[in-house]
Structure formats: C-alpha cells, structure tokens
Amino acid sequence: MKFFYFALLGFFLTSCSSFEATIDKASNLSSNNKDKQALILTMRAINKAKTTEQKTIALNLAVDICERKLKDFNCAINSLNELLPLATSRQQIESYHFKLAEIYFIHLQDYENALTHFSEVVETCADPMLCIDSKVRISRSYYYKREYQQAINEIESLNKEQKDNNKILNKAKFVEASILHSQALMGLLNYAGAVVPLTEAIETFPEEANKQQVPILLSVAFRENNEYQKALDALVKYKNENTDPVAAVFIESQIEKMRKRLDLQPGGPTGTKRRR
C-alpha cells in the first residue's frame, strides 16, 4: 500500500512538473545550439501548457528559436499569431505586432503585411518611440512599393506632428525621416523639393545630419537639379565639418567628381565657352 502511495505521488509530481521540465530542457538545448530538438520540445511544452502564462512562455521561446536561431520566419509568424490573443496589456499587443511587422519588413520583404502590423502598432501607440519607428517604417514600406506620394504623406505627417508639438522625441528618427522624405521626392523626380527636408534636417540637428551623411544626399539632389555649384558647396562644407578620416576620403572623391562635372559645364575651364 505504501509503495502504491509513493508511486501515485511520484506520478502526480511528474505530471505537475512536466511542462516546467519540458520547457527547461528545450531552453537548455537551444542554449547549446541544438535548436531543431529544442523546437520539438517547445512544441510539446505548448501542448502541455495548462495556463495562459505557461503557453505564453513556450510560444515566446518558439518565436526566439524560429526567428533568431533557425531563421524559420513562417514558424515565428505562426507562433506570434498564437501569442496575440493571449496578450494581457497594450504593451504586449504592440510588441507582438511590431515583431510580426519586422519579420515581414526585414526578412520577407512583404511590405503589404508589414504595413498591416506597423499600422496596428501606431493604433496602439503604447510606447512613443516604437510608435515613431513604426511610422517611419510605414513610410518606408510605401517607398519600397514605389508608392512615393503615399510615403511622402506619411513622413510629412510624422515630422510636422513632432515639430508642431515642439517635442521631437528622437533626433536620429527625425533625420532618418527627412532622408526618406527626400528620397521619395526624388522618386517623383522632384529634385528641387528634395532639397527642402534635407536642408531642414541639417539646420535642426547638424551633428546627427552629418552622422547620417545627409550632405551627401543633399549634394545628389542639387546635382540632379543641375545646381552643380550648390552640390559642390554642400560637399565642401561637409568635408570641413567632418571628423571621420575614413569618411573624409569618400567625401574628397565626391568633391573631385563634382569639380570635374563643373569643369565640363559650358563656360567651365574645359567646357564650351558661352557666347557673349
């Protein structure tokens, strides 16, 4: 009788700890780069889960293994879609949508689905920085889809909102958005317009603009608009303000190309002289 009691107790304890044991073993296997075996055990743990908390833990591990380790993005998407109904806060909902959007955007270049999930993040907007990042990615998704005007509308709205409220939350994102705004205008062959957001970025955050090489793109916009002297001036100014010796070599090469371009213009040293 005593043996039966202990056998029953052992079975009970094993049953109760089966989820924990399975998920721990799966986690250890993944830590040792045995990710295919880890994923099999993680799926078992999902089936063994008795509570929402347990299922959430197992699904998050599945997402990590599938996305980061195995690069099985469909597996990660399926796991995240299972996680969404289990979310218990706006922050969790936002986080899952952002992760889904990133997978579609970065790994699958599926900009239509990326737009859907980045839009969900913007709808929630629990984390202001994540919200801004998503708005930039929404614009970039339209840009990659060659829907340039829609990309412009999105990015203009974002930077106008930040300036009007006098609360630019992140200078790097402001400059990134300005670059994207300019690129979309160039996509529409509006090179004169493309100068405006770049000039604004340089004036608003000169150090960050130089860091993101905004003057290079500004020079391109001037050049494409046949304003070669302005293109050269932008590069020379950038060279004088630049402190990175590696970047300086590239800037100097661009300056040399622009000087040659100017020389070949009518009235230049090697170009055809204009008639008086």
Short mmCIF file of C-alpha atoms in Angstrom, two decimals:
data_model
loop_
_atom_site.label_atom_id
_atom_site.label_comp_id
_atom_site.label_asym_id
_atom_site.label_seq_id
_atom_site.Cartn_x
_atom_site.Cartn_y
_atom_site.Cartn_z
CA MET A 1 0.00 0.00 0.00
CA LYS A 2 2.84 2.36 0.95
CA PHE A 3 4.57 1.57 -2.38
CA PHE A 4 1.37 2.37 -4.30
CA TYR A 5 1.04 5.67 -2.43
CA PHE A 6 4.59 6.76 -3.29
CA ALA A 7 4.18 5.61 -6.91
CA LEU A 8 0.99 7.65 -7.19
CA LEU A 9 2.67 10.67 -5.58
CA GLY A 10 5.62 10.35 -7.98
CA PHE A 11 3.29 10.19 -10.96
CA PHE A 12 1.39 13.24 -9.66
CA LEU A 13 4.59 15.26 -9.18
CA THR A 14 5.89 14.25 -12.61
CA SER A 15 2.61 15.28 -14.23
CA CYS A 16 2.60 18.63 -12.45
CA SER A 17 6.18 19.41 -13.40
CA SER A 18 6.03 18.04 -16.96
CA PHE A 19 5.60 21.50 -18.53
CA GLU A 20 8.43 23.00 -16.48
CA ALA A 21 10.71 20.04 -17.18
CA THR A 22 9.97 20.14 -20.91
CA ILE A 23 10.42 23.89 -21.30
CA ASP A 24 13.64 23.84 -19.24
CA LYS A 25 15.06 21.07 -21.39
CA ALA A 26 14.04 22.92 -24.57
CA SER A 27 15.69 26.09 -23.31
CA ASN A 28 18.90 24.24 -22.43
CA LEU A 29 19.02 22.56 -25.83
CA SER A 30 18.61 25.92 -27.56
CA SER A 31 21.38 27.42 -25.41
CA ASN A 32 23.61 24.60 -26.69
CA ASN A 33 22.61 25.31 -30.31
CA LYS A 34 20.54 22.14 -30.63
CA ASP A 35 17.67 24.21 -31.94
CA LYS A 36 15.75 21.66 -34.00
CA GLN A 37 15.48 19.37 -30.98
CA ALA A 38 14.70 22.39 -28.82
CA LEU A 39 11.82 23.39 -31.10
CA ILE A 40 10.31 19.89 -30.97
CA LEU A 41 10.33 20.02 -27.17
CA THR A 42 8.98 23.57 -27.19
CA MET A 43 6.00 22.43 -29.27
CA ARG A 44 5.41 19.66 -26.73
CA ALA A 45 5.56 22.23 -23.95
CA ILE A 46 2.92 24.32 -25.76
CA ASN A 47 0.63 21.28 -25.83
CA LYS A 48 1.33 20.55 -22.14
CA ALA A 49 0.65 24.15 -21.05
CA LYS A 50 -2.24 24.36 -18.57
CA THR A 51 -2.31 28.14 -18.15
CA THR A 52 -2.08 31.22 -20.37
CA GLU A 53 1.19 32.11 -18.65
CA GLN A 54 2.74 28.75 -19.48
CA LYS A 55 1.58 28.90 -23.09
CA THR A 56 2.95 32.44 -23.42
CA ILE A 57 6.36 31.34 -22.09
CA ALA A 58 6.52 28.42 -24.53
CA LEU A 59 5.36 30.44 -27.54
CA ASN A 60 7.90 33.17 -26.83
CA LEU A 61 10.64 30.55 -26.76
CA ALA A 62 9.32 29.18 -30.07
CA VAL A 63 9.48 32.67 -31.61
CA ASP A 64 13.08 33.11 -30.44
CA ILE A 65 14.19 29.71 -31.74
CA CYS A 66 12.36 30.05 -35.06
CA GLU A 67 13.33 33.64 -35.85
CA ARG A 68 16.74 34.15 -34.28
CA LYS A 69 18.24 30.67 -34.43
CA LEU A 70 16.58 28.66 -37.22
CA LYS A 71 15.61 31.61 -39.46
CA ASP A 72 12.26 29.86 -39.98
CA PHE A 73 10.19 33.01 -40.30
CA ASN A 74 6.87 31.31 -41.07
CA CYS A 75 7.24 29.35 -37.83
CA ALA A 76 7.92 32.60 -35.96
CA ILE A 77 4.89 34.27 -37.58
CA ASN A 78 2.63 31.36 -36.61
CA SER A 79 3.85 31.48 -33.01
CA LEU A 80 3.36 35.25 -32.80
CA ASN A 81 -0.16 34.95 -34.21
CA GLU A 82 -0.90 32.46 -31.43
CA LEU A 83 0.56 34.89 -28.88
CA LEU A 84 -1.63 37.83 -29.91
CA PRO A 85 -4.90 36.51 -28.38
CA LEU A 86 -3.01 35.73 -25.15
CA ALA A 87 -1.75 39.32 -24.69
CA THR A 88 -2.78 40.88 -21.38
CA SER A 89 -1.72 44.50 -21.99
CA ARG A 90 -1.46 47.15 -24.71
CA GLN A 91 2.31 46.90 -24.46
CA GLN A 92 2.24 43.17 -25.23
CA ILE A 93 -0.14 43.63 -28.16
CA GLU A 94 2.09 46.39 -29.53
CA SER A 95 5.23 44.30 -29.04
CA TYR A 96 3.80 41.27 -30.89
CA HIS A 97 2.55 43.38 -33.81
CA PHE A 98 5.91 45.16 -34.05
CA LYS A 99 7.78 41.84 -34.08
CA LEU A 100 5.46 40.50 -36.80
CA ALA A 101 5.92 43.69 -38.81
CA GLU A 102 9.72 43.48 -38.51
CA ILE A 103 9.75 39.89 -39.78
CA TYR A 104 7.62 40.80 -42.79
CA PHE A 105 9.60 44.01 -43.42
CA ILE A 106 13.20 42.90 -42.85
CA HIS A 107 13.25 39.19 -43.58
CA LEU A 108 10.45 38.59 -46.09
CA GLN A 109 10.24 42.00 -47.82
CA ASP A 110 6.47 41.57 -47.63
CA TYR A 111 5.62 45.25 -47.30
CA GLU A 112 1.86 44.77 -47.52
CA ASN A 113 1.75 42.62 -44.37
CA ALA A 114 4.40 44.83 -42.75
CA LEU A 115 2.10 47.82 -43.29
CA THR A 116 -0.78 45.98 -41.61
CA HIS A 117 1.17 45.26 -38.43
CA PHE A 118 3.05 48.58 -38.23
CA SER A 119 -0.37 50.26 -38.52
CA GLU A 120 -1.58 48.20 -35.55
CA VAL A 121 1.40 49.46 -33.53
CA VAL A 122 0.52 53.06 -34.44
CA GLU A 123 -3.08 52.38 -33.45
CA THR A 124 -1.95 51.20 -30.02
CA CYS A 125 0.94 53.65 -29.57
CA ALA A 126 1.74 52.48 -26.02
CA ASP A 127 5.47 53.17 -26.48
CA PRO A 128 6.08 56.58 -28.16
CA MET A 129 9.45 55.55 -29.61
CA LEU A 130 8.07 52.31 -31.04
CA CYS A 131 5.22 54.35 -32.48
CA ILE A 132 7.61 56.76 -34.23
CA ASP A 133 9.72 53.88 -35.52
CA SER A 134 6.59 52.23 -36.92
CA LYS A 135 5.50 55.45 -38.66
CA VAL A 136 8.91 55.70 -40.34
CA ARG A 137 8.67 52.04 -41.38
CA ILE A 138 5.15 52.60 -42.76
CA SER A 139 6.51 55.37 -44.96
CA ARG A 140 9.49 53.24 -45.98
CA SER A 141 7.16 50.34 -46.86
CA TYR A 142 5.25 52.62 -49.24
CA TYR A 143 8.59 53.84 -50.62
CA TYR A 144 9.72 50.27 -51.36
CA LYS A 145 6.34 49.63 -53.01
CA ARG A 146 7.13 52.70 -55.19
CA GLU A 147 4.08 54.48 -53.83
CA TYR A 148 6.14 57.63 -53.38
CA GLN A 149 3.34 60.12 -52.77
CA GLN A 150 1.86 57.99 -50.01
CA ALA A 151 5.33 57.65 -48.46
CA ILE A 152 5.64 61.45 -48.55
CA ASN A 153 2.21 61.94 -46.96
CA GLU A 154 3.08 59.61 -44.09
CA ILE A 155 6.50 61.10 -43.35
CA GLU A 156 5.33 64.71 -43.70
CA SER A 157 2.61 64.00 -41.16
CA LEU A 158 5.10 62.49 -38.70
CA ASN A 159 7.71 65.27 -38.79
CA LYS A 160 5.05 68.01 -38.83
CA GLU A 161 3.46 66.44 -35.74
CA GLN A 162 6.82 66.39 -33.95
CA LYS A 163 7.68 69.98 -34.86
CA ASP A 164 4.21 71.39 -34.14
CA ASN A 165 4.13 69.81 -30.70
CA ASN A 166 7.69 71.02 -30.08
CA LYS A 167 8.60 67.56 -28.81
CA ILE A 168 10.94 65.86 -31.25
CA LEU A 169 11.38 62.62 -29.34
CA ASN A 170 14.35 61.30 -31.23
CA LYS A 171 16.71 63.34 -33.41
CA ALA A 172 18.03 60.24 -35.21
CA LYS A 173 14.50 59.30 -36.30
CA PHE A 174 13.75 62.90 -37.32
CA VAL A 175 16.80 62.92 -39.59
CA GLU A 176 16.03 59.42 -40.90
CA ALA A 177 12.50 60.57 -41.73
CA SER A 178 13.87 63.66 -43.51
CA ILE A 179 16.16 61.46 -45.64
CA LEU A 180 13.24 59.19 -46.55
CA HIS A 181 11.10 62.24 -47.38
CA SER A 182 13.79 63.47 -49.75
CA GLN A 183 14.29 60.05 -51.36
CA ALA A 184 10.56 59.75 -52.04
CA LEU A 185 10.53 63.24 -53.63
CA MET A 186 13.46 62.18 -55.82
CA GLY A 187 11.44 59.10 -56.74
CA LEU A 188 8.91 61.56 -58.18
CA LEU A 189 11.79 63.42 -59.89
CA ASN A 190 11.10 66.46 -57.69
CA TYR A 191 14.74 67.28 -57.00
CA ALA A 192 14.12 70.90 -56.01
CA GLY A 193 11.61 69.70 -53.41
CA ALA A 194 14.03 67.00 -52.21
CA VAL A 195 16.44 69.71 -51.07
CA VAL A 196 13.97 71.11 -48.51
CA PRO A 197 13.72 68.27 -45.92
CA LEU A 198 17.48 67.67 -46.10
CA THR A 199 18.26 71.34 -45.50
CA GLU A 200 15.82 71.34 -42.60
CA ALA A 201 17.48 68.26 -41.08
CA ILE A 202 20.91 69.89 -41.32
CA GLU A 203 19.63 73.11 -39.75
CA THR A 204 17.70 71.32 -36.97
CA PHE A 205 20.23 68.64 -36.00
CA PRO A 206 23.54 69.39 -37.78
CA GLU A 207 25.61 66.84 -35.87
CA GLU A 208 23.12 64.00 -36.41
CA ALA A 209 22.60 65.02 -40.04
CA ASN A 210 26.36 64.81 -40.67
CA LYS A 211 26.48 61.47 -38.88
CA GLN A 212 23.80 60.11 -41.25
CA GLN A 213 25.62 61.66 -44.26
CA VAL A 214 22.74 63.97 -45.16
CA PRO A 215 25.07 66.41 -47.03
CA ILE A 216 25.95 63.62 -49.49
CA LEU A 217 22.27 63.16 -50.39
CA LEU A 218 21.80 66.94 -50.46
CA SER A 219 24.62 67.16 -52.99
CA VAL A 220 22.87 64.49 -55.11
CA ALA A 221 19.60 66.45 -55.01
CA PHE A 222 21.38 69.64 -56.11
CA ARG A 223 23.27 67.77 -58.83
CA GLU A 224 20.11 66.13 -60.22
CA ASN A 225 18.53 69.59 -60.27
CA ASN A 226 21.54 70.81 -62.32
CA GLU A 227 22.75 73.05 -59.47
CA TYR A 228 26.34 71.87 -59.62
CA GLN A 229 27.92 74.68 -57.65
CA LYS A 230 25.48 74.17 -54.78
CA ALA A 231 26.21 70.44 -54.92
CA LEU A 232 29.93 71.17 -54.63
CA ASP A 233 29.40 73.71 -51.83
CA ALA A 234 27.39 71.15 -49.81
CA LEU A 235 30.23 68.62 -50.10
CA VAL A 236 32.96 71.12 -49.21
CA LYS A 237 31.03 72.28 -46.15
CA TYR A 238 30.54 68.64 -45.12
CA LYS A 239 34.25 67.96 -45.55
CA ASN A 240 35.16 70.92 -43.32
CA GLU A 241 32.77 69.74 -40.58
CA ASN A 242 33.63 66.05 -40.82
CA THR A 243 35.96 64.44 -38.26
CA ASP A 244 35.93 60.86 -39.57
CA PRO A 245 39.13 60.20 -41.62
CA VAL A 246 37.55 57.24 -43.44
CA ALA A 247 34.52 59.31 -44.46
CA ALA A 248 36.85 62.15 -45.48
CA VAL A 249 38.36 60.01 -48.25
CA PHE A 250 34.92 59.30 -49.71
CA ILE A 251 33.86 62.96 -49.42
CA GLU A 252 37.05 64.09 -51.18
CA SER A 253 36.38 61.66 -54.03
CA GLN A 254 32.86 63.08 -54.42
CA ILE A 255 34.23 66.64 -54.39
CA GLU A 256 36.72 65.72 -57.12
CA LYS A 257 33.93 64.23 -59.27
CA MET A 258 31.78 67.32 -58.77
CA ARG A 259 34.66 69.65 -59.70
CA LYS A 260 35.19 67.68 -62.92
CA ARG A 261 31.46 67.92 -63.61
CA LEU A 262 31.63 71.70 -63.12
CA ASP A 263 34.69 71.97 -65.37
CA LEU A 264 32.75 70.27 -68.17
CA GLN A 265 29.83 72.72 -67.91
CA PRO A 266 29.50 75.47 -70.56
CA GLY A 267 31.81 78.29 -69.51
CA GLY A 268 33.95 75.98 -67.36
CA PRO A 269 37.73 75.55 -67.91
CA THR A 270 37.30 72.50 -70.15
CA GLY A 271 33.74 73.11 -71.30
CA THR A 272 32.41 75.06 -74.24
CA LYS A 273 32.66 78.79 -73.60
CA ARG A 274 29.44 80.72 -73.58
CA ARG A 275 28.97 83.33 -76.24
CA ARG A 276 28.86 86.92 -75.05
#
